[in-house]
């Protein structure tokens, strides 16, 4: 593992190009690996690479912190996680097997184990870095990027480099527990620091702002993570408390709409139209590839609704009606409970799939095609607004938690440890936990993007994310910002699907690495001495 208190440096005789990678979670790891691959192709040139990552486990970052409790699981299966391209290193499954902790391909692995895997991949990249690359690790949080003539200054440290790549990801996960009033926790992360028994005493009443994946993490950390034990009989869970839990945990949100469970592949019963959806998915991809006048509102979304109906062999329009019923109402506790239970039973093969399941399934299947169509495209304002509305709901229907986590939540609600009766936020609690994460693209909330936005080095697109080109270079209305590149969550909208660990969905790290190792002239706006 990397020592978080010291640098790792490889000496070379000459340095011709200097590069900073700001943030080294998974996206930073992929960029560094891609850079190593590209540098091997230009052995006559020298590269000095500075990695700025404050977390003790580079490659993992705070999201996949290996120190977090094992009760916090991934929300996509193990077979989808591979930090390498071209088979140059072990996939997560093969790495786990070699570590003596094998999981099945469809298992939802603890995030802590994924963090250990990613950190090990980072160490492998360092160990195998080409001889013409020197890598220095700075265990620091970058607060300021300032463009000077022909270079960028990275602070703290005032390191001057030719190129900067920012891959800071979920900066909100690194918020410290800063109370605006007594009993307020600004973020449940990092779990070990934020959700202590002193901050959240046993027997207290807890209200949680937010009703998505972070809320589920909070609930499991405060129950199973404190020694409580879940047992399964048939399809239902029971719970044996440890006595260290809060007396009550109550979520609240604007809509009250929960997340649907992902299917349990060992138990789920595919619908009759399962094969038909594959044919429609291929037709959908062909339509987008060949059409010239496509919008999300008038072309893509109606096509997805039709495919969902065909998938269940039901009359056209039923998926549209089911989705309208889902999104047009504020959920009561009764409906919230019923929807979660139905989604759980569908996932476990107890209930027949419904239209909402079909929509979630087809959204996941067609997501790479949607990503390819949306990314780097200037949508009209009304089409962008419609896409944002749909995408928020599809997050709940397509990218929810493992079925087992929904089953555990329903169990805790049935015994009174969790309550859905305060979805409007009316509980007078002892502790308030903000279990939300700012929407992707909220770059103005974090450093160093606030300064870059203020000085005009970056711009925000129609879907709310920072604008970059197909080589990850920052864009403004005047063109490319020379020497500044961005990959990850803050570009969400300009680039879709940044939260995945997959290296197959995007090739921006490879494109960026190819550009900085073999740069070609591009139209730029040189900001000169402007300060960020």
Coordinates of C-alpha atoms in Angstrom, one line a residue:
X1 CA 0.0 0.0 0.0
X2 CA 1.1 3.6 -0.6
X3 CA 2.5 5.5 2.3
X4 CA 0.2 8.5 2.6
X5 CA 2.9 10.6 4.2
X6 CA 5.7 10.4 1.6
X7 CA 6.2 10.8 -2.1
X8 CA 7.2 8.1 -4.6
X9 CA 9.7 9.4 -7.1
X10 CA 11.5 7.9 -10.1
X11 CA 14.6 9.7 -11.3
X12 CA 15.4 10.4 -14.9
X13 CA 18.2 12.5 -16.5
X14 CA 16.0 15.0 -18.3
X15 CA 12.5 16.3 -18.1
X16 CA 10.8 17.8 -21.2
X17 CA 7.1 17.7 -20.3
X18 CA 5.6 18.2 -16.8
X19 CA 2.1 17.0 -15.9
X20 CA -0.1 17.3 -12.8
X21 CA -3.0 14.9 -12.1
X22 CA -5.2 16.5 -9.4
X23 CA -7.2 13.8 -7.6
X24 CA -6.3 10.2 -7.9
X25 CA -9.3 8.1 -7.3
X26 CA -10.4 5.6 -10.0
X27 CA -10.5 8.2 -12.8
X28 CA -7.0 9.5 -11.8
X29 CA -5.7 6.0 -11.7
X30 CA -7.1 5.3 -15.2
X31 CA -5.5 8.5 -16.5
X32 CA -2.1 7.7 -14.9
X33 CA -2.2 4.1 -16.4
X34 CA -3.2 5.5 -19.8
X35 CA -0.3 8.0 -19.6
X36 CA 2.2 5.3 -18.8
X37 CA 1.0 3.4 -21.8
X38 CA 1.3 6.4 -24.1
X39 CA 4.7 7.4 -22.7
X40 CA 6.1 4.0 -23.6
X41 CA 5.5 4.9 -27.2
X42 CA 7.8 8.0 -27.1
X43 CA 10.9 6.6 -25.3
X44 CA 13.1 9.6 -26.5
X45 CA 11.0 12.1 -24.5
X46 CA 11.0 12.6 -20.7
X47 CA 8.0 13.2 -18.5
X48 CA 7.7 14.5 -14.9
X49 CA 4.3 13.6 -13.4
X50 CA 2.9 15.0 -10.2
X51 CA 0.0 13.2 -8.5
X52 CA -2.0 15.3 -6.0
X53 CA -4.2 13.0 -3.8
X54 CA -4.8 13.6 -0.1
X55 CA -6.4 10.2 0.6
X56 CA -4.2 7.5 2.1
X57 CA -5.1 5.0 -0.6
X58 CA -4.5 6.5 -4.1
X59 CA -6.5 4.8 -6.8
X60 CA -9.3 4.3 -4.4
X61 CA -9.9 7.8 -3.1
X62 CA -12.5 8.5 -0.4
X63 CA -15.4 6.7 -2.1
X64 CA -13.7 3.4 -2.0
X65 CA -11.8 3.9 1.2
X66 CA -10.6 0.5 2.3
X67 CA -11.2 1.5 6.0
X68 CA -15.0 1.8 5.6
X69 CA -17.2 -1.0 7.0
X70 CA -17.8 -4.1 4.8
X71 CA -21.6 -3.6 5.2
X72 CA -21.4 -0.8 2.5
X73 CA -21.7 -2.6 -0.8
X74 CA -21.2 -1.7 -4.5
X75 CA -24.4 -1.1 -6.4
X76 CA -23.2 -3.0 -9.5
X77 CA -21.8 -6.5 -9.8
X78 CA -18.2 -7.6 -9.4
X79 CA -17.8 -8.9 -13.0
X80 CA -18.1 -5.3 -14.3
X81 CA -15.1 -4.0 -12.4
X82 CA -11.7 -4.2 -14.2
X83 CA -9.2 -1.4 -13.8
X84 CA -7.2 -2.4 -16.8
X85 CA -7.5 -2.4 -20.6
X86 CA -6.2 -5.2 -22.8
X87 CA -5.9 -7.7 -19.9
X88 CA -2.7 -6.1 -18.7
X89 CA -3.7 -6.6 -15.0
X90 CA -6.2 -8.6 -12.9
X91 CA -9.9 -7.9 -12.9
X92 CA -11.5 -7.5 -9.5
X93 CA -12.8 -11.1 -9.6
X94 CA -9.4 -12.6 -10.3
X95 CA -7.7 -10.3 -7.8
X96 CA -10.2 -11.3 -5.1
X97 CA -9.6 -15.0 -5.9
X98 CA -5.8 -14.5 -5.6
X99 CA -6.4 -12.8 -2.2
X100 CA -8.4 -15.8 -1.0
X101 CA -11.8 -14.0 -0.9
X102 CA -13.6 -15.3 -4.1
X103 CA -16.9 -13.8 -5.0
X104 CA -19.4 -14.9 -7.7
X105 CA -19.5 -12.8 -10.9
X106 CA -22.9 -11.3 -9.9
X107 CA -22.0 -10.5 -6.3
X108 CA -22.1 -7.0 -4.9
X109 CA -18.7 -6.6 -3.3
X110 CA -18.0 -4.4 -0.2
X111 CA -16.7 -1.0 -1.4
X112 CA -13.7 -1.5 1.0
X113 CA -12.5 -4.5 -1.0
X114 CA -12.9 -2.6 -4.3
X115 CA -10.8 0.2 -2.7
X116 CA -8.0 -2.3 -1.8
X117 CA -8.1 -3.6 -5.3
X118 CA -7.8 -0.1 -6.8
X119 CA -5.0 0.9 -4.5
X120 CA -3.1 -2.3 -5.5
X121 CA -3.6 -1.3 -9.1
X122 CA -2.2 2.1 -8.4
X123 CA 0.9 0.5 -6.8
X124 CA 1.3 -1.8 -9.9
X125 CA 1.2 1.3 -12.1
X126 CA 4.0 2.9 -10.1
X127 CA 6.1 -0.3 -10.1
X128 CA 5.8 -0.7 -13.8
X129 CA 6.1 2.9 -14.9
X130 CA 8.4 3.5 -17.9
X131 CA 11.9 4.6 -17.4
X132 CA 11.3 7.9 -19.1
X133 CA 8.7 8.9 -16.5
X134 CA 9.3 10.3 -13.1
X135 CA 6.2 10.1 -10.7
X136 CA 5.9 12.2 -7.5
X137 CA 3.0 11.7 -5.1
X138 CA 1.9 14.8 -3.2
X139 CA -0.5 13.9 -0.3
X140 CA -2.3 17.3 -0.6
X141 CA -5.6 18.8 -1.6
X142 CA -5.2 21.3 -4.4
X143 CA -7.0 24.5 -3.7
X144 CA -5.8 26.8 -6.5
X145 CA -4.8 26.4 -10.1
X146 CA -3.2 29.6 -11.6
X147 CA -2.3 30.0 -15.3
X148 CA 1.0 31.7 -15.8
X149 CA 2.8 32.3 -19.1
X150 CA 3.2 28.9 -20.8
X151 CA 2.5 26.9 -17.6
X152 CA 0.1 26.1 -14.7
X153 CA 0.9 26.7 -11.1
X154 CA -0.6 24.1 -8.7
X155 CA -1.0 25.1 -5.1
X156 CA -0.3 24.4 -2.3
X157 CA 3.3 23.8 -3.2
X158 CA 3.4 26.2 -6.2
X159 CA 4.4 23.3 -8.5
X160 CA 4.7 24.5 -12.2
X161 CA 3.6 22.1 -14.9
X162 CA 2.9 22.2 -18.6
X163 CA -0.4 20.3 -18.4
X164 CA -3.0 19.8 -15.6
X165 CA -5.6 17.1 -15.5
X166 CA -8.3 17.5 -12.8
X167 CA -10.1 14.2 -11.7
X168 CA -11.4 15.1 -8.3
X169 CA -14.7 13.2 -8.6
X170 CA -17.1 13.2 -5.6
X171 CA -15.5 16.0 -3.6
X172 CA -18.6 16.2 -1.5
X173 CA -17.8 12.8 0.0
X174 CA -14.7 14.5 1.6
X175 CA -16.8 17.0 3.5
X176 CA -15.9 17.1 7.2
X177 CA -18.5 17.1 9.9
X178 CA -19.1 20.8 10.2
X179 CA -22.2 21.5 12.2
X180 CA -24.3 24.6 11.5
X181 CA -26.1 23.8 14.7
X182 CA -25.7 21.2 17.4
X183 CA -26.7 17.8 16.2
X184 CA -26.2 18.4 12.5
X185 CA -23.8 16.2 10.5
X186 CA -22.9 17.7 7.1
X187 CA -22.1 14.4 5.5
X188 CA -22.0 10.8 6.7
X189 CA -18.6 10.3 5.0
X190 CA -16.1 9.3 6.0
X191 CA -18.2 6.9 8.1
X192 CA -15.5 6.2 10.7
X193 CA -15.2 10.0 11.5
X194 CA -18.8 11.2 10.9
X195 CA -21.0 8.5 12.4
X196 CA -19.3 7.9 15.7
X197 CA -21.3 6.9 18.8
X198 CA -20.6 10.4 20.2
X199 CA -22.0 12.1 17.1
X200 CA -25.0 9.7 16.8
X201 CA -25.6 8.2 20.2
X202 CA -27.5 5.0 20.7
X203 CA -31.2 5.6 21.4
X204 CA -31.4 9.0 19.6
X205 CA -33.8 10.0 16.9
X206 CA -32.1 10.6 13.5
X207 CA -33.5 12.4 10.5
X208 CA -31.7 11.9 7.1
X209 CA -32.0 14.4 4.3
X210 CA -32.0 12.3 1.2
X211 CA -33.5 8.9 0.3
X212 CA -31.0 7.3 -2.1
X213 CA -27.8 5.3 -1.9
X214 CA -26.1 7.5 0.7
X215 CA -29.1 7.2 2.9
X216 CA -28.9 3.4 2.7
X217 CA -25.2 3.5 3.5
X218 CA -26.1 5.7 6.6
X219 CA -28.8 3.3 7.8
X220 CA -26.6 0.2 7.4
X221 CA -23.6 1.9 9.1
X222 CA -25.8 2.8 12.1
X223 CA -27.3 -0.7 12.4
X224 CA -25.4 -3.6 10.9
X225 CA -22.2 -1.5 11.1
X226 CA -22.8 -1.2 14.9
X227 CA -23.0 -4.9 15.5
X228 CA -26.6 -5.7 14.5
X229 CA -27.2 -8.9 12.7
X230 CA -29.5 -9.6 9.7
X231 CA -30.7 -13.2 9.1
X232 CA -32.7 -14.3 6.0
X233 CA -35.5 -16.9 6.0
X234 CA -37.2 -17.6 2.7
X235 CA -37.2 -14.2 1.0
X236 CA -37.4 -11.9 4.1
X237 CA -34.9 -10.6 6.6
X238 CA -35.1 -10.5 10.4
X239 CA -32.8 -8.3 12.5
X240 CA -31.2 -8.8 15.9
X241 CA -30.2 -5.4 17.4
X242 CA -26.9 -4.8 19.1
X243 CA -28.3 -2.1 21.4
X244 CA -26.0 0.5 19.9
X245 CA -28.4 1.6 17.2
X246 CA -30.4 4.9 17.2
X247 CA -34.0 4.5 18.3
X248 CA -35.3 5.8 15.0
X249 CA -33.9 6.7 11.6
X250 CA -36.3 8.7 9.3
X251 CA -35.5 9.8 5.7
X252 CA -37.0 12.8 4.1
X253 CA -36.9 14.1 0.5
X254 CA -38.8 16.4 -1.9
X255 CA -40.5 13.6 -3.8
X256 CA -40.4 10.7 -1.3
X257 CA -39.7 8.4 -4.3
X258 CA -37.4 5.5 -3.3
X259 CA -34.9 3.6 -5.4
X260 CA -35.8 0.3 -7.0
X261 CA -33.7 -2.8 -6.2
X262 CA -31.4 -4.3 -8.7
X263 CA -32.4 -7.9 -9.6
X264 CA -30.9 -10.9 -7.9
X265 CA -29.6 -12.7 -11.0
X266 CA -29.8 -16.1 -9.2
X267 CA -33.5 -15.8 -8.5
X268 CA -34.9 -13.3 -11.0
X269 CA -37.4 -14.6 -13.5
X270 CA -36.9 -13.0 -17.0
X271 CA -40.1 -12.0 -18.8
X272 CA -41.3 -13.7 -21.9
X273 CA -40.1 -10.8 -24.0
X274 CA -36.5 -11.0 -22.8
X275 CA -35.1 -12.0 -26.2
X276 CA -37.3 -9.4 -28.0
X277 CA -35.7 -6.6 -26.1
X278 CA -32.2 -7.5 -27.4
X279 CA -33.5 -7.1 -31.0
X280 CA -35.1 -3.8 -30.1
X281 CA -31.9 -2.6 -28.4
X282 CA -29.9 -3.3 -31.5
X283 CA -32.5 -1.5 -33.6
X284 CA -32.3 1.4 -31.2
X285 CA -28.6 1.6 -31.6
X286 CA -28.9 1.5 -35.4
X287 CA -31.6 4.3 -35.4
X288 CA -29.3 6.6 -33.4
X289 CA -26.3 5.8 -35.6
X290 CA -28.2 6.5 -38.9
X291 CA -30.7 9.3 -37.9
X292 CA -29.8 12.9 -38.6
X293 CA -32.6 14.7 -36.8
X294 CA -32.7 13.2 -33.3
X295 CA -33.8 14.7 -30.0
X296 CA -34.1 13.1 -26.6
X297 CA -37.7 14.2 -26.1
X298 CA -39.1 13.2 -29.5
X299 CA -36.9 10.3 -30.6
X300 CA -34.9 8.6 -27.8
X301 CA -37.4 8.6 -24.9
X302 CA -40.5 7.5 -27.0
X303 CA -38.3 4.7 -28.4
X304 CA -37.3 3.5 -24.9
X305 CA -41.0 3.5 -23.8
X306 CA -41.9 1.4 -26.8
X307 CA -39.2 -1.1 -26.1
X308 CA -40.2 -1.4 -22.5
X309 CA -43.8 -2.3 -23.6
X310 CA -42.4 -4.8 -26.2
X311 CA -40.2 -6.3 -23.5
X312 CA -43.3 -7.3 -21.4
X313 CA -45.4 -7.9 -24.5
X314 CA -48.0 -5.4 -23.3
X315 CA -50.0 -2.8 -25.2
X316 CA -48.1 0.3 -26.3
X317 CA -48.5 3.2 -23.9
X318 CA -48.5 1.2 -20.6
X319 CA -44.9 2.0 -19.8
X320 CA -45.6 5.7 -20.4
X321 CA -48.6 5.5 -18.1
X322 CA -46.7 3.7 -15.4
X323 CA -43.8 6.2 -15.6
X324 CA -46.2 9.1 -15.4
X325 CA -47.9 7.7 -12.3
X326 CA -44.4 7.2 -10.8
X327 CA -43.1 10.7 -11.3
X328 CA -46.2 12.9 -11.0
X329 CA -47.0 12.3 -7.3
X330 CA -45.3 13.0 -4.0
X331 CA -45.1 9.6 -2.3
X332 CA -46.8 8.8 0.9
X333 CA -45.3 6.4 3.4
X334 CA -47.8 3.7 2.3
X335 CA -46.9 4.1 -1.4
X336 CA -43.2 4.3 -0.7
X337 CA -43.4 1.0 1.3
X338 CA -45.5 -0.7 -1.4
X339 CA -43.1 0.4 -4.3
X340 CA -40.0 -0.8 -2.4
X341 CA -41.6 -4.1 -1.6
X342 CA -42.8 -4.6 -5.2
X343 CA -39.3 -3.8 -6.5
X344 CA -37.7 -6.2 -4.0
X345 CA -40.1 -9.0 -4.9
X346 CA -39.5 -8.5 -8.6
X347 CA -35.7 -8.6 -8.0
X348 CA -36.1 -11.8 -6.0
X349 CA -38.3 -13.5 -8.6
X350 CA -41.4 -13.5 -6.3
X351 CA -43.4 -11.0 -8.4
X352 CA -43.7 -10.5 -12.1
X353 CA -41.7 -7.7 -13.7
X354 CA -43.7 -4.5 -14.3
X355 CA -43.3 -1.5 -16.5
X356 CA -41.0 0.4 -14.2
X357 CA -38.7 -2.6 -14.1
X358 CA -38.7 -2.8 -17.9
X359 CA -37.8 0.9 -18.2
X360 CA -34.9 0.5 -15.8
X361 CA -33.7 -2.6 -17.6
X362 CA -33.8 -1.0 -21.0
X363 CA -32.2 2.2 -19.8
X364 CA -29.3 0.1 -18.5
X365 CA -29.0 -1.9 -21.7
X366 CA -29.1 1.2 -23.9
X367 CA -27.1 3.4 -21.6
X368 CA -23.8 3.1 -23.5
X369 CA -25.6 4.2 -26.7
X370 CA -27.3 7.1 -24.8
X371 CA -23.9 8.0 -23.4
X372 CA -22.4 8.1 -26.8
X373 CA -25.2 10.2 -28.2
X374 CA -25.3 12.8 -25.3
X375 CA -21.6 13.2 -24.7
X376 CA -20.0 16.3 -26.2
X377 CA -23.4 17.3 -27.9
X378 CA -25.0 20.7 -27.6
X379 CA -28.6 20.0 -26.7
X380 CA -31.3 22.6 -27.1
X381 CA -32.3 24.1 -23.8
X382 CA -35.8 22.5 -23.7
X383 CA -34.4 19.1 -24.7
X384 CA -31.6 19.3 -22.1
X385 CA -34.2 20.2 -19.4
X386 CA -36.4 17.2 -20.4
X387 CA -33.4 14.9 -20.3
X388 CA -32.4 16.0 -16.8
X389 CA -36.0 15.3 -15.6
X390 CA -36.0 11.8 -17.0
X391 CA -32.4 11.0 -16.0
X392 CA -33.1 11.8 -12.3
X393 CA -36.0 9.3 -12.3
X394 CA -34.0 6.7 -14.2
X395 CA -31.3 6.9 -11.6
X396 CA -33.9 5.6 -9.1
X397 CA -35.2 2.9 -11.4
X398 CA -32.1 1.7 -13.2
X399 CA -29.1 2.3 -10.9
X400 CA -30.5 1.4 -7.4
X401 CA -28.9 -0.7 -4.7
X402 CA -28.6 -4.5 -4.5
X403 CA -31.8 -6.3 -3.6
X404 CA -30.4 -7.4 -0.3
X405 CA -30.0 -3.8 0.8
X406 CA -33.6 -3.0 0.0
X407 CA -34.7 -6.2 1.9
X408 CA -32.7 -5.0 4.9
X409 CA -34.2 -1.6 4.8
X410 CA -37.8 -3.0 4.6
X411 CA -36.9 -5.2 7.6
X412 CA -35.7 -2.3 9.7
X413 CA -38.9 -0.3 8.8
X414 CA -41.1 -3.2 9.8
X415 CA -39.6 -3.3 13.3
X416 CA -39.7 0.4 13.8
X417 CA -36.0 1.2 13.6
X418 CA -36.6 3.1 10.3
X419 CA -39.7 5.1 9.6
X420 CA -41.1 6.4 6.2
X421 CA -43.7 8.5 8.1
X422 CA -41.6 11.7 8.0
X423 CA -40.8 12.0 4.3
X424 CA -41.8 15.6 4.5
X425 CA -39.1 16.3 7.0
X426 CA -41.4 16.9 10.0
X427 CA -39.5 14.8 12.6
X428 CA -38.1 16.6 15.6
X429 CA -34.9 14.7 15.8
X430 CA -31.8 14.7 18.0
X431 CA -29.4 14.4 15.0
X432 CA -29.8 15.6 11.4
X433 CA -27.7 13.9 8.8
X434 CA -27.3 15.4 5.3
X435 CA -27.3 12.2 3.2
X436 CA -27.4 13.9 -0.1
X437 CA -24.6 14.5 -2.7
X438 CA -24.8 17.6 -4.9
X439 CA -25.8 16.8 -8.4
X440 CA -23.1 15.9 -10.8
X441 CA -21.8 19.1 -12.5
X442 CA -22.0 21.3 -9.4
X443 CA -18.4 22.3 -9.9
X444 CA -18.9 25.8 -8.4
X445 CA -19.2 24.1 -5.0
X446 CA -15.7 22.7 -4.8
X447 CA -12.0 23.7 -5.3
X448 CA -10.3 24.3 -7.5
X449 CA -13.3 24.7 -9.9
X450 CA -14.8 27.7 -8.1
X451 CA -11.7 29.8 -9.0
X452 CA -11.5 28.4 -12.6
X453 CA -15.2 29.3 -13.2
X454 CA -14.7 32.8 -11.7
X455 CA -11.8 33.6 -14.0
X456 CA -13.4 32.1 -17.1
X457 CA -11.0 29.2 -17.7
X458 CA -14.0 26.8 -17.8
X459 CA -17.7 27.0 -18.8
X460 CA -20.9 25.1 -17.9
X461 CA -23.0 23.4 -20.5
X462 CA -26.7 23.0 -21.0
X463 CA -26.9 19.9 -18.8
X464 CA -25.0 21.5 -15.9
X465 CA -21.5 20.0 -16.3
X466 CA -18.2 21.6 -17.2
X467 CA -17.6 21.5 -21.0
X468 CA -14.7 19.5 -22.3
X469 CA -13.8 18.3 -25.8
X470 CA -13.2 14.7 -26.9
X471 CA -9.6 14.8 -25.6
X472 CA -10.8 16.1 -22.1
X473 CA -9.6 19.7 -22.7
X474 CA -11.6 22.4 -20.9
X475 CA -13.8 24.4 -23.2
X476 CA -15.2 27.9 -23.0
X477 CA -17.1 30.0 -25.6
X478 CA -13.7 31.2 -26.9
X479 CA -12.3 27.7 -27.5
X480 CA -9.9 25.4 -25.7
X481 CA -8.2 26.4 -22.4
X482 CA -4.6 25.5 -23.1
X483 CA -3.0 23.0 -20.7
X484 CA -6.2 22.3 -18.6
X485 CA -8.1 19.0 -18.9
X486 CA -10.9 17.6 -16.8
X487 CA -12.3 14.1 -16.5
X488 CA -15.0 12.9 -14.2
X489 CA -18.1 13.9 -12.3
X490 CA -17.9 17.6 -12.8
X491 CA -18.3 17.2 -16.5
X492 CA -21.5 15.1 -16.1
X493 CA -23.8 16.3 -18.9
X494 CA -21.1 17.2 -21.3
X495 CA -19.9 13.6 -20.7
X496 CA -22.5 11.2 -19.5
X497 CA -22.0 8.3 -17.1
X498 CA -18.9 9.4 -15.1
X499 CA -19.8 7.5 -12.0
X500 CA -19.1 4.1 -13.4
X501 CA -15.8 2.2 -12.7
X502 CA -15.9 0.7 -16.2
X503 CA -13.1 1.6 -18.5
X504 CA -15.2 0.4 -21.5
X505 CA -17.8 3.2 -21.4
X506 CA -15.3 6.1 -22.0
X507 CA -11.9 6.4 -23.6
X508 CA -11.2 10.0 -22.4
X509 CA -8.2 8.9 -20.3
X510 CA -6.6 7.3 -23.4
X511 CA -7.4 10.3 -25.6
X512 CA -6.0 12.7 -23.0
X513 CA -2.8 10.7 -22.7
X514 CA -2.3 10.5 -26.4
X515 CA -2.7 14.3 -26.7
X516 CA -0.3 15.3 -23.9
X517 CA 2.4 12.8 -25.1
X518 CA 2.0 13.8 -28.8
X519 CA 0.4 17.2 -28.7
X520 CA -1.0 18.7 -31.9
X521 CA -1.8 22.4 -32.5
X522 CA -5.3 23.3 -31.4
X523 CA -7.3 26.6 -31.4
X524 CA -6.9 28.0 -27.9
X525 CA -7.8 30.9 -25.7
X526 CA -4.7 31.8 -23.9
X527 CA -5.7 33.5 -20.6
X528 CA -2.2 34.8 -20.1
X529 CA -1.5 35.8 -16.5
X530 CA -5.1 35.4 -15.3
X531 CA -5.3 34.0 -11.8
X532 CA -7.7 31.2 -10.7

